[in-house]
Amino acid sequence: MALLQSWVESANSAETDFPLNNLPCGVFSVSDGTPRCGVAIGDMILDMAVLEEAGLVTPDEVAVFDMPFWNDFMELGPKAWDALRARLIELLKADGDPALRDDAALREKALVPMAEADLHMPLVVSEYTDFYAGRNHATNVGTMFRGAENALPPNWLHIPIGYNGRASTVVVSDTEIHRPLGQLKPPTAEVPYFGPCKRFDFELEMGAVVGQSSEMGRPLTVSQADDMIFGYVLLNDWSARDIQAWEYQPLGPFQAKATATTIGPWIVTKAALEPFRTSTPEREVELLPYLREPGPMIYDIALEVDLEPEHAGKPTTITRTNFREMYYSSAQQLAHHAVSGCAMNAGDLLGSGTISGETRESRGSLLELSWGGKEPVRLDTGEERSFLEDGDTLTLRGWAQGDGYRIGFGACRGKLLPAVEEPDWTK
Ligand code: CA
């Protein structure tokens, strides 16, 4: 697959996240407008509501793009997804349909400079589930807490383990996050105390956006599950390690994961990632038939995280890894999610689990990078970090590298603010 040439010049650069091959879905607004669907192309956003109004794209009898979310379009299903992609490529490629290219007035209205736009949540997240499907991450965390011999729980090689998270606090890039308050019990203390989390962390993940619903009571095959996935976003699953350590047994993480989950503003479609499809690692033990993959189900996506302390003036890249490190694919996770009869909805978001590589430099959380705080990470500014400090900004980036182009995800950014003032608990 080569770079598709567009008449939008900035889309033809080898460095842009958004060549014509990509066409990711977001929601944007400009100063006087309401949020609506847009597609990134080079350094511009294509206003999908304007295109729909002009009759250049007609996925449904009713308008689906003059909306602050992509859910209505996603629900139209894979045929509509493929048709829209083909139509947009035809309208934007250098030698394609001139209906937009040669209409100066329409072009002016439909193409908005990205620099002038605000980006919003690209979808309404109906429910959020987070998995624990990265083998290096599970091994690192297990080694720290249970020792190397018992690093992987006995179920881990058989089940993509997950827990039900909160959709209400899934937020888009550039949303500021307050350090959470909660119950903390240091190992040496007999009883817990209440206060701001001291071991606040990030988790580098990808989120799979489910674009179709399934019936309650009806299991899904891995292949059916893959067909239901609309696309992928960058995802930072903020984590309060000390709150989790005290609360998580026996029912799993609760408040430790409820503060916030930040997603990137652009949903990169499965179709754009198709050339980068690859296989999950070899299975150490054979999976049960309902979890076996009929073909390659993971993607080769390079991932990086930058940490920038307040007033530092420059970020430090603290980790570099790849989505293909995951032991379980999102399609396997979705199939497992539905196997009990659990109904899945368009707008469901599945966090992959923390993506860590084998080397120290490729670990996807500070818990692992600093090995529980024992080996602090040195930043380019000379400062050290075991966990996040107030004022720190975390930026996740990801891209699939093609031949002379890349399929990028934009930035997934979040700044950590100090904990909010405690209310008077007696009132
Ligand atoms: Ca997580």
PDB file of N, CA and C and ligand atoms in Angstrom, residues 130-131 163 203 205 237 257 353-354, ligand 1:
ATOM      1  N   ASP A 130     -12.128  -2.418  30.887  1.00  0.00           N
ATOM      2  CA  ASP A 130     -10.674  -2.370  30.768  1.00  0.00           C
ATOM      3  C   ASP A 130     -10.100  -3.769  30.976  1.00  0.00           C
ATOM      4  N   PHE A 131      -9.193  -4.141  30.081  1.00  0.00           N
ATOM      5  CA  PHE A 131      -8.589  -5.473  30.155  1.00  0.00           C
ATOM      6  C   PHE A 131      -7.160  -5.400  30.704  1.00  0.00           C
ATOM      7  N   TYR A 163     -12.196  -5.863  33.809  1.00  0.00           N
ATOM      8  CA  TYR A 163     -13.166  -5.422  34.812  1.00  0.00           C
ATOM      9  C   TYR A 163     -14.008  -4.336  34.170  1.00  0.00           C
ATOM     10  N   GLU A 203      -1.465   4.632  32.303  1.00  0.00           N
ATOM     11  CA  GLU A 203      -1.316   3.340  31.634  1.00  0.00           C
ATOM     12  C   GLU A 203      -1.482   3.579  30.141  1.00  0.00           C
ATOM     13  N   GLU A 205      -2.443   2.534  26.710  1.00  0.00           N
ATOM     14  CA  GLU A 205      -3.314   1.504  26.147  1.00  0.00           C
ATOM     15  C   GLU A 205      -3.863   1.966  24.799  1.00  0.00           C
ATOM     16  N   ASP A 237      -5.232   5.128  30.755  1.00  0.00           N
ATOM     17  CA  ASP A 237      -6.070   4.681  31.874  1.00  0.00           C
ATOM     18  C   ASP A 237      -5.383   5.095  33.182  1.00  0.00           C
ATOM     19  N   LYS A 257      -9.491   3.279  39.596  1.00  0.00           N
ATOM     20  CA  LYS A 257      -9.575   3.423  38.141  1.00  0.00           C
ATOM     21  C   LYS A 257     -10.721   4.325  37.720  1.00  0.00           C
ATOM     22  N   GLY A 353      -5.633  -2.910  27.945  1.00  0.00           N
ATOM     23  CA  GLY A 353      -4.684  -3.265  28.995  1.00  0.00           C
ATOM     24  C   GLY A 353      -3.366  -2.586  28.667  1.00  0.00           C
ATOM     25  N   THR A 354      -2.542  -2.396  29.693  1.00  0.00           N
ATOM     26  CA  THR A 354      -1.290  -1.666  29.530  1.00  0.00           C
ATOM     27  C   THR A 354      -0.364  -2.391  28.565  1.00  0.00           C
TER      28      THR A 354
HETATM   29 CA    CA B   1      -5.740  -0.385  32.550  1.00  0.00          CA
END
